[in-house]
Each structure stands twice: as C-alpha cells, then as structure tokens.
C-alpha cells in the first residue's frame, strides 16, 4: 500500500508544472474535443450511410502529378497524354458530352479519347505473351490445359484484381465510382498497350510477366483446369504412348458398409503404379487416382518446381508468337 501511495504521489508531481510560485496542472486533451466528436457523430448518424467519395474530389488532387507518380511506382516511362487516354473510359466521355449538351453547348467538341483501341491492342499483347509463357513453363501439359490457364489469367476478375492493387482505382476516369471490375480490367489492358507505344514491346511483355503471370504463384492448376473425365483422358494417353490401359486395384480400405467408409485405390500399367487416390467409394477413389496420375504425367503437382518469373523476354528458350497488326 505504501508503494502504491508513493507511485500516485510521483504521478501527481510529474503532471504539474512549477511556474514561479504557482502550480499549474496541465491537460493532454482539451475540453472541447469530446463535445465536438460527439456532435460530429450525431450528424453522421442523421445523414445515414454515404456513398464512397473519390479521391479526385479533394482540393489537393493533382491528376497529372498522380499519373507521373503512377509511372514511377511501376518504374516505367509512360507518355502522360497516352496514359490518360488509357485510363479514360468510354462512359466518362459520354458523360462529359451529356453535361455540355445540358449546358446548352451545341456541337460540343470534347478533347477526350477513350481507351477502347488501347485495350484491344493490350489484349493481343497480353494474350500473346501469356500463351508463350505458359507453353514454356508447362511443356508437358496439353493444349487444353494451356488454353485454360491462359483464359484464367485473362479473366475480368484476375485483371481487375491486379489493377486494384496497382492503385488504378482512383486514377480511372469513369462515369461511376467505384469503377466496375470490367472497367478496371479494360484499363489494365489499355495500360499495357500504352506501355508498348511508350517504351517498346519488351517493356510491355515484362509488365505482363511481372504483374499478370505472377498470379499463378502457389496456385493449384487443377482448380484452374477442370478435367471432366480423368480416367478416359488417362486411357487415351496410355494408347498414344503404346502402353497397356491402366488397371485399378484396391490397395486398402476401412469402414466398409459404414457411413465412414474409405477406399485406397491405385492405378497400374505394366505393373507400374501411375497414381493413387482415396474416396468414400471405389469409383471416387479411381477418379482421384486418375487425376493423380495425370498430374504426375503433366508435372503439375502442387510440389512441382515453382514457376520461373525471371525469364528474360529476349531469351531463346521462349518463342513469342507474331502479333496481328
């Protein structure tokens, strides 16, 4: 108790200042802070939920400076007018024209271009490089798998995810805020086309590799490429290689004739184990064993060698297809 009393006395001494012969107690929080915060909270509750405000609505917003900073963050040299076009949606141009017409301006000439052409050009660039990258990184996967992986990387959700984390949400000039996923993905493709025209083809391909192809990192490729009938696909591969068709064999089971039954099935060809799988019945276990065998043949297991995202664009080990004009 004496120790507590001494501690309180020390705290009181440290919280006062000795000004001449007068002791003045100091406060760290002013008296007006709590009433003001209370009033602001009550006003916010009366207004109700408000739509999100774009960053461009603030007084200190400098769009040209933001575009310049965007390029420097990515370590790229963009042509600022071309980058602004890449981030301008067609809906925004139509909205500006409508505003001019409402103000009575006849034959309004809006000096704005939308990003439709740049997005189409960027789509061709991205698809060309992704197809070459996937074919080089997964050489044993068939063309169907390559197509599925390429389609996944070019989906609207994947591109919008990349664009959001590159900080493009506040830079987009769109009629709606927040911009839709379709607008975000289109703008990202337009930025790729803008980069090709500003810095060349190699920088555009490096951009696609660094920000889009890297979305495959730690991904289960069987979740991207769905094989409908793995057992039949495995039989076709065995016929193409001239080996006997796979034969399922029951390796182990437990809980038979119960709701917790489990079967362990292996697929063999020429007395060689191709794959194995577990299931609640023999058919399910056989299908999973076929999937396991296909993953081994195509080298797309979860424990496969990681993707090499440092492939040089000019490397002879990767062939880039010709781009259409």
Short mmCIF file of C-alpha atoms in Angstrom, two decimals:
data_model
loop_
_atom_site.label_atom_id
_atom_site.label_comp_id
_atom_site.label_asym_id
_atom_site.label_seq_id
_atom_site.Cartn_x
_atom_site.Cartn_y
_atom_site.Cartn_z
CA UNK A 1 0.00 0.00 0.00
CA UNK A 2 2.86 2.36 0.80
CA UNK A 3 4.40 1.62 -2.62
CA UNK A 4 1.09 2.45 -4.35
CA UNK A 5 0.78 5.68 -2.36
CA UNK A 6 4.29 6.76 -3.35
CA UNK A 7 3.61 5.93 -7.02
CA UNK A 8 0.46 8.09 -7.07
CA UNK A 9 2.37 10.95 -5.44
CA UNK A 10 5.08 10.73 -8.15
CA UNK A 11 2.45 10.75 -10.90
CA UNK A 12 0.84 13.89 -9.43
CA UNK A 13 4.19 15.64 -9.23
CA UNK A 14 5.05 14.77 -12.85
CA UNK A 15 1.70 16.12 -14.11
CA UNK A 16 2.15 19.65 -12.87
CA UNK A 17 4.44 22.50 -13.79
CA UNK A 18 6.04 24.88 -11.40
CA UNK A 19 5.63 28.40 -12.81
CA UNK A 20 7.19 30.74 -10.25
CA UNK A 21 5.34 30.10 -7.02
CA UNK A 22 2.11 28.88 -8.76
CA UNK A 23 1.41 25.24 -9.55
CA UNK A 24 -0.48 24.86 -12.86
CA UNK A 25 -1.96 21.48 -13.74
CA UNK A 26 -1.80 20.53 -17.46
CA UNK A 27 -4.29 18.52 -19.56
CA UNK A 28 -3.33 16.41 -22.57
CA UNK A 29 -6.85 16.56 -24.13
CA UNK A 30 -8.77 19.83 -24.40
CA UNK A 31 -12.30 20.10 -23.03
CA UNK A 32 -13.82 20.88 -26.42
CA UNK A 33 -12.61 17.67 -28.11
CA UNK A 34 -15.22 15.28 -26.69
CA UNK A 35 -18.28 17.54 -27.39
CA UNK A 36 -17.11 18.19 -30.95
CA UNK A 37 -16.58 14.49 -31.68
CA UNK A 38 -19.96 13.71 -30.16
CA UNK A 39 -21.65 16.32 -32.34
CA UNK A 40 -19.91 15.05 -35.48
CA UNK A 41 -21.01 11.50 -34.75
CA UNK A 42 -24.62 12.60 -34.24
CA UNK A 43 -24.61 14.50 -37.54
CA UNK A 44 -23.16 11.49 -39.35
CA UNK A 45 -25.90 9.27 -37.91
CA UNK A 46 -28.57 11.71 -39.11
CA UNK A 47 -27.16 11.73 -42.65
CA UNK A 48 -27.01 7.95 -42.83
CA UNK A 49 -24.55 5.91 -44.92
CA UNK A 50 -22.87 7.98 -47.62
CA UNK A 51 -21.54 6.75 -50.99
CA UNK A 52 -17.75 6.46 -51.18
CA UNK A 53 -16.12 9.72 -52.21
CA UNK A 54 -13.48 9.59 -54.96
CA UNK A 55 -10.03 10.87 -54.14
CA UNK A 56 -10.29 13.30 -57.05
CA UNK A 57 -12.92 15.25 -55.09
CA UNK A 58 -10.33 16.58 -52.63
CA UNK A 59 -8.83 20.02 -53.11
CA UNK A 60 -5.22 18.79 -53.17
CA UNK A 61 -5.85 16.40 -56.08
CA UNK A 62 -3.43 16.84 -58.98
CA UNK A 63 -4.27 14.34 -61.70
CA UNK A 64 -1.19 14.94 -63.81
CA UNK A 65 1.07 14.52 -60.79
CA UNK A 66 -0.75 11.29 -59.90
CA UNK A 67 -0.19 9.91 -63.40
CA UNK A 68 3.51 10.77 -63.20
CA UNK A 69 3.78 9.10 -59.77
CA UNK A 70 1.93 6.02 -61.08
CA UNK A 71 4.58 5.51 -63.76
CA UNK A 72 7.44 5.99 -61.30
CA UNK A 73 5.94 3.49 -58.86
CA UNK A 74 5.96 0.90 -61.64
CA UNK A 75 9.44 2.01 -62.79
CA UNK A 76 8.04 2.71 -66.25
CA UNK A 77 8.18 5.75 -68.52
CA UNK A 78 4.71 6.48 -69.87
CA UNK A 79 3.66 9.22 -72.21
CA UNK A 80 1.35 11.15 -69.88
CA UNK A 81 -1.31 12.06 -72.51
CA UNK A 82 -1.36 8.46 -73.74
CA UNK A 83 -1.61 7.13 -70.17
CA UNK A 84 -4.52 9.46 -69.51
CA UNK A 85 -6.27 8.05 -72.58
CA UNK A 86 -5.62 4.51 -71.31
CA UNK A 87 -7.37 5.38 -68.04
CA UNK A 88 -10.37 7.12 -69.63
CA UNK A 89 -13.49 5.01 -70.06
CA UNK A 90 -15.96 5.47 -72.89
CA UNK A 91 -18.73 6.09 -70.35
CA UNK A 92 -16.81 9.06 -68.94
CA UNK A 93 -16.51 10.67 -72.39
CA UNK A 94 -20.24 10.18 -72.96
CA UNK A 95 -20.99 11.71 -69.56
CA UNK A 96 -18.92 14.80 -70.34
CA UNK A 97 -20.68 15.25 -73.68
CA UNK A 98 -24.04 15.00 -71.94
CA UNK A 99 -23.01 17.69 -69.47
CA UNK A 100 -22.08 20.03 -72.32
CA UNK A 101 -25.41 19.43 -74.02
CA UNK A 102 -27.29 20.12 -70.79
CA UNK A 103 -25.47 23.45 -70.51
CA UNK A 104 -26.66 24.39 -73.97
CA UNK A 105 -23.37 23.90 -75.81
CA UNK A 106 -24.14 22.84 -79.37
CA UNK A 107 -21.78 20.51 -81.23
CA UNK A 108 -19.63 20.08 -78.13
CA UNK A 109 -16.12 19.00 -79.06
CA UNK A 110 -14.77 17.02 -76.11
CA UNK A 111 -11.00 16.75 -76.36
CA UNK A 112 -11.02 13.34 -74.71
CA UNK A 113 -10.30 9.89 -76.14
CA UNK A 114 -11.44 6.65 -74.57
CA UNK A 115 -9.31 3.55 -74.18
CA UNK A 116 -11.16 1.09 -76.46
CA UNK A 117 -8.39 0.85 -79.06
CA UNK A 118 -5.59 0.69 -76.49
CA UNK A 119 -7.44 -2.03 -74.55
CA UNK A 120 -7.84 -4.14 -77.69
CA UNK A 121 -4.16 -3.72 -78.50
CA UNK A 122 -3.16 -4.59 -74.93
CA UNK A 123 -5.39 -7.66 -75.04
CA UNK A 124 -3.47 -9.01 -78.03
CA UNK A 125 -0.12 -8.29 -76.37
CA UNK A 126 -1.08 -9.90 -73.07
CA UNK A 127 -2.57 -12.99 -74.69
CA UNK A 128 0.48 -13.47 -76.93
CA UNK A 129 2.95 -13.35 -74.07
CA UNK A 130 0.85 -15.40 -71.63
CA UNK A 131 0.41 -18.19 -74.18
CA UNK A 132 4.17 -18.29 -74.77
CA UNK A 133 4.96 -18.14 -71.04
CA UNK A 134 2.53 -20.96 -70.16
CA UNK A 135 3.76 -23.16 -73.01
CA UNK A 136 7.37 -22.66 -71.87
CA UNK A 137 6.68 -23.15 -68.16
CA UNK A 138 4.39 -26.19 -68.56
CA UNK A 139 5.79 -28.07 -71.58
CA UNK A 140 4.14 -31.42 -70.76
CA UNK A 141 0.66 -30.01 -70.29
CA UNK A 142 -1.60 -30.47 -73.35
CA UNK A 143 -3.02 -27.58 -75.37
CA UNK A 144 -6.33 -27.75 -73.50
CA UNK A 145 -4.56 -27.06 -70.23
CA UNK A 146 -2.57 -24.20 -71.74
CA UNK A 147 -5.78 -22.66 -73.00
CA UNK A 148 -7.46 -22.98 -69.60
CA UNK A 149 -4.55 -21.33 -67.76
CA UNK A 150 -4.34 -18.53 -70.33
CA UNK A 151 -8.07 -17.91 -70.06
CA UNK A 152 -7.80 -17.77 -66.26
CA UNK A 153 -5.09 -15.11 -66.38
CA UNK A 154 -7.13 -13.02 -68.82
CA UNK A 155 -10.41 -13.19 -66.91
CA UNK A 156 -12.02 -9.96 -65.77
CA UNK A 157 -11.65 -10.84 -62.08
CA UNK A 158 -7.92 -11.59 -62.36
CA UNK A 159 -7.15 -8.42 -64.33
CA UNK A 160 -9.32 -6.29 -62.05
CA UNK A 161 -7.51 -7.73 -59.00
CA UNK A 162 -4.15 -6.75 -60.49
CA UNK A 163 -5.37 -3.28 -61.46
CA UNK A 164 -6.80 -2.64 -57.99
CA UNK A 165 -3.53 -3.50 -56.25
CA UNK A 166 -1.56 -1.36 -58.70
CA UNK A 167 -3.52 1.65 -57.43
CA UNK A 168 -5.57 2.25 -60.59
CA UNK A 169 -8.92 2.59 -58.83
CA UNK A 170 -8.53 6.31 -58.09
CA UNK A 171 -6.89 7.09 -61.44
CA UNK A 172 -9.71 5.74 -63.61
CA UNK A 173 -11.92 8.34 -65.27
CA UNK A 174 -15.25 6.56 -65.29
CA UNK A 175 -18.87 7.65 -65.11
CA UNK A 176 -19.40 5.57 -61.95
CA UNK A 177 -17.44 5.35 -58.72
CA UNK A 178 -16.16 2.95 -57.60
CA UNK A 179 -15.41 1.61 -61.09
CA UNK A 180 -16.65 -1.83 -62.06
CA UNK A 181 -14.40 -4.86 -62.47
CA UNK A 182 -14.91 -4.71 -66.23
CA UNK A 183 -13.68 -1.11 -66.33
CA UNK A 184 -10.66 -1.97 -64.17
CA UNK A 185 -9.65 -4.91 -66.36
CA UNK A 186 -10.11 -2.91 -69.56
CA UNK A 187 -7.95 -0.10 -68.22
CA UNK A 188 -5.18 -2.53 -67.25
CA UNK A 189 -5.10 -3.90 -70.79
CA UNK A 190 -5.08 -0.34 -72.13
CA UNK A 191 -2.10 0.47 -69.88
CA UNK A 192 -0.24 -2.48 -71.44
CA UNK A 193 -0.97 -1.11 -74.90
CA UNK A 194 0.10 2.35 -73.73
CA UNK A 195 3.36 0.97 -72.35
CA UNK A 196 4.14 -0.76 -75.65
CA UNK A 197 3.71 2.52 -77.53
CA UNK A 198 5.67 4.49 -74.91
CA UNK A 199 8.60 2.17 -74.09
CA UNK A 200 8.53 -0.67 -76.60
CA UNK A 201 7.45 -4.28 -76.85
CA UNK A 202 9.96 -5.69 -74.35
CA UNK A 203 8.79 -3.44 -71.51
CA UNK A 204 5.16 -4.37 -72.22
CA UNK A 205 5.98 -8.09 -72.12
CA UNK A 206 7.93 -7.61 -68.87
CA UNK A 207 4.92 -5.83 -67.39
CA UNK A 208 2.64 -8.77 -68.31
CA UNK A 209 5.10 -11.26 -66.83
CA UNK A 210 5.67 -9.34 -63.58
CA UNK A 211 2.06 -8.46 -62.77
CA UNK A 212 -0.24 -10.92 -64.57
CA UNK A 213 1.73 -14.16 -64.97
CA UNK A 214 2.75 -13.99 -61.31
CA UNK A 215 -0.90 -14.62 -60.35
CA UNK A 216 -0.08 -18.31 -60.96
CA UNK A 217 2.24 -18.36 -57.97
CA UNK A 218 1.19 -21.04 -55.44
CA UNK A 219 -1.96 -21.82 -57.45
CA UNK A 220 -3.35 -25.34 -57.77
CA UNK A 221 -3.54 -25.77 -61.54
CA UNK A 222 -6.19 -28.48 -61.21
CA UNK A 223 -8.52 -25.81 -59.80
CA UNK A 224 -7.95 -23.77 -62.97
CA UNK A 225 -8.08 -26.65 -65.47
CA UNK A 226 -11.02 -28.92 -64.73
CA UNK A 227 -10.77 -32.38 -66.33
CA UNK A 228 -14.27 -33.82 -66.69
CA UNK A 229 -13.35 -37.49 -67.20
CA UNK A 230 -9.79 -38.04 -65.96
CA UNK A 231 -9.92 -41.83 -66.31
CA UNK A 232 -10.77 -41.63 -70.01
CA UNK A 233 -8.07 -39.00 -70.60
CA UNK A 234 -5.53 -41.26 -68.91
CA UNK A 235 -6.55 -44.17 -71.16
CA UNK A 236 -6.07 -42.00 -74.26
CA UNK A 237 -2.57 -41.03 -73.11
CA UNK A 238 -1.69 -44.68 -72.50
CA UNK A 239 -2.84 -45.56 -76.02
CA UNK A 240 -0.78 -42.72 -77.50
CA UNK A 241 2.31 -43.94 -75.65
CA UNK A 242 1.75 -47.55 -76.64
CA UNK A 243 1.35 -48.94 -73.13
CA UNK A 244 -1.41 -51.02 -71.67
CA UNK A 245 -4.50 -49.33 -70.29
CA UNK A 246 -4.44 -48.50 -66.57
CA UNK A 247 -5.94 -51.10 -64.26
CA UNK A 248 -7.45 -50.03 -60.89
CA UNK A 249 -6.52 -52.12 -57.87
CA UNK A 250 -7.73 -51.82 -54.32
CA UNK A 251 -4.74 -51.18 -52.07
CA UNK A 252 -6.55 -50.78 -48.76
CA UNK A 253 -9.94 -49.99 -47.27
CA UNK A 254 -11.54 -49.37 -43.90
CA UNK A 255 -15.02 -48.83 -42.51
CA UNK A 256 -16.67 -50.90 -45.22
CA UNK A 257 -20.51 -50.94 -45.04
CA UNK A 258 -20.48 -47.83 -42.82
CA UNK A 259 -21.03 -44.12 -43.50
CA UNK A 260 -17.31 -43.53 -42.84
CA UNK A 261 -16.04 -45.96 -45.44
CA UNK A 262 -12.70 -45.10 -47.12
CA UNK A 263 -11.04 -46.82 -50.05
CA UNK A 264 -7.46 -46.51 -51.27
CA UNK A 265 -7.15 -47.32 -54.98
CA UNK A 266 -4.07 -47.41 -57.19
CA UNK A 267 -3.88 -47.36 -60.99
CA UNK A 268 -1.28 -49.70 -62.52
CA UNK A 269 0.01 -50.12 -66.04
CA UNK A 270 2.59 -52.81 -66.86
CA UNK A 271 2.97 -53.42 -63.12
CA UNK A 272 3.92 -49.77 -62.61
CA UNK A 273 1.99 -47.50 -60.25
CA UNK A 274 0.67 -44.48 -62.17
CA UNK A 275 -1.40 -42.81 -59.46
CA UNK A 276 -3.29 -43.36 -56.25
CA UNK A 277 -6.31 -41.82 -54.58
CA UNK A 278 -8.70 -42.01 -51.65
CA UNK A 279 -12.51 -41.87 -51.76
CA UNK A 280 -15.72 -42.81 -50.00
CA UNK A 281 -16.36 -45.40 -52.70
CA UNK A 282 -14.26 -47.25 -55.25
CA UNK A 283 -15.44 -45.12 -58.19
CA UNK A 284 -14.48 -41.85 -56.49
CA UNK A 285 -11.12 -43.24 -55.43
CA UNK A 286 -10.47 -44.41 -59.00
CA UNK A 287 -11.24 -40.95 -60.40
CA UNK A 288 -8.91 -39.30 -57.89
CA UNK A 289 -6.20 -41.83 -58.70
CA UNK A 290 -6.57 -40.96 -62.40
CA UNK A 291 -6.23 -37.26 -61.54
CA UNK A 292 -3.12 -38.01 -59.52
CA UNK A 293 -1.66 -39.92 -62.47
CA UNK A 294 -2.40 -37.05 -64.87
CA UNK A 295 -0.77 -34.56 -62.50
CA UNK A 296 2.34 -36.73 -62.45
CA UNK A 297 2.42 -37.11 -66.25
CA UNK A 298 1.84 -33.40 -66.90
CA UNK A 299 4.12 -32.34 -63.99
CA UNK A 300 1.52 -30.07 -62.44
CA UNK A 301 1.55 -31.43 -58.90
CA UNK A 302 1.42 -28.99 -56.01
CA UNK A 303 5.03 -29.92 -55.15
CA UNK A 304 6.25 -29.19 -58.68
CA UNK A 305 9.11 -26.83 -59.41
CA UNK A 306 7.99 -23.21 -58.95
CA UNK A 307 7.39 -21.00 -61.96
CA UNK A 308 10.39 -19.05 -63.16
CA UNK A 309 9.18 -15.45 -63.27
CA UNK A 310 12.63 -14.11 -64.11
CA UNK A 311 12.65 -15.40 -67.71
CA UNK A 312 14.28 -12.84 -69.97
CA UNK A 313 11.95 -11.55 -72.65
CA UNK A 314 14.59 -11.98 -75.35
CA UNK A 315 15.56 -15.48 -74.18
CA UNK A 316 15.82 -18.09 -76.92
CA UNK A 317 14.07 -20.58 -74.67
CA UNK A 318 10.73 -18.84 -75.20
CA UNK A 319 9.14 -18.16 -78.57
CA UNK A 320 6.76 -15.26 -78.78
CA UNK A 321 4.05 -15.61 -81.42
CA UNK A 322 3.63 -12.94 -84.05
CA UNK A 323 1.19 -10.22 -83.13
CA UNK A 324 -1.58 -9.27 -85.55
CA UNK A 325 -1.43 -5.82 -86.99
#
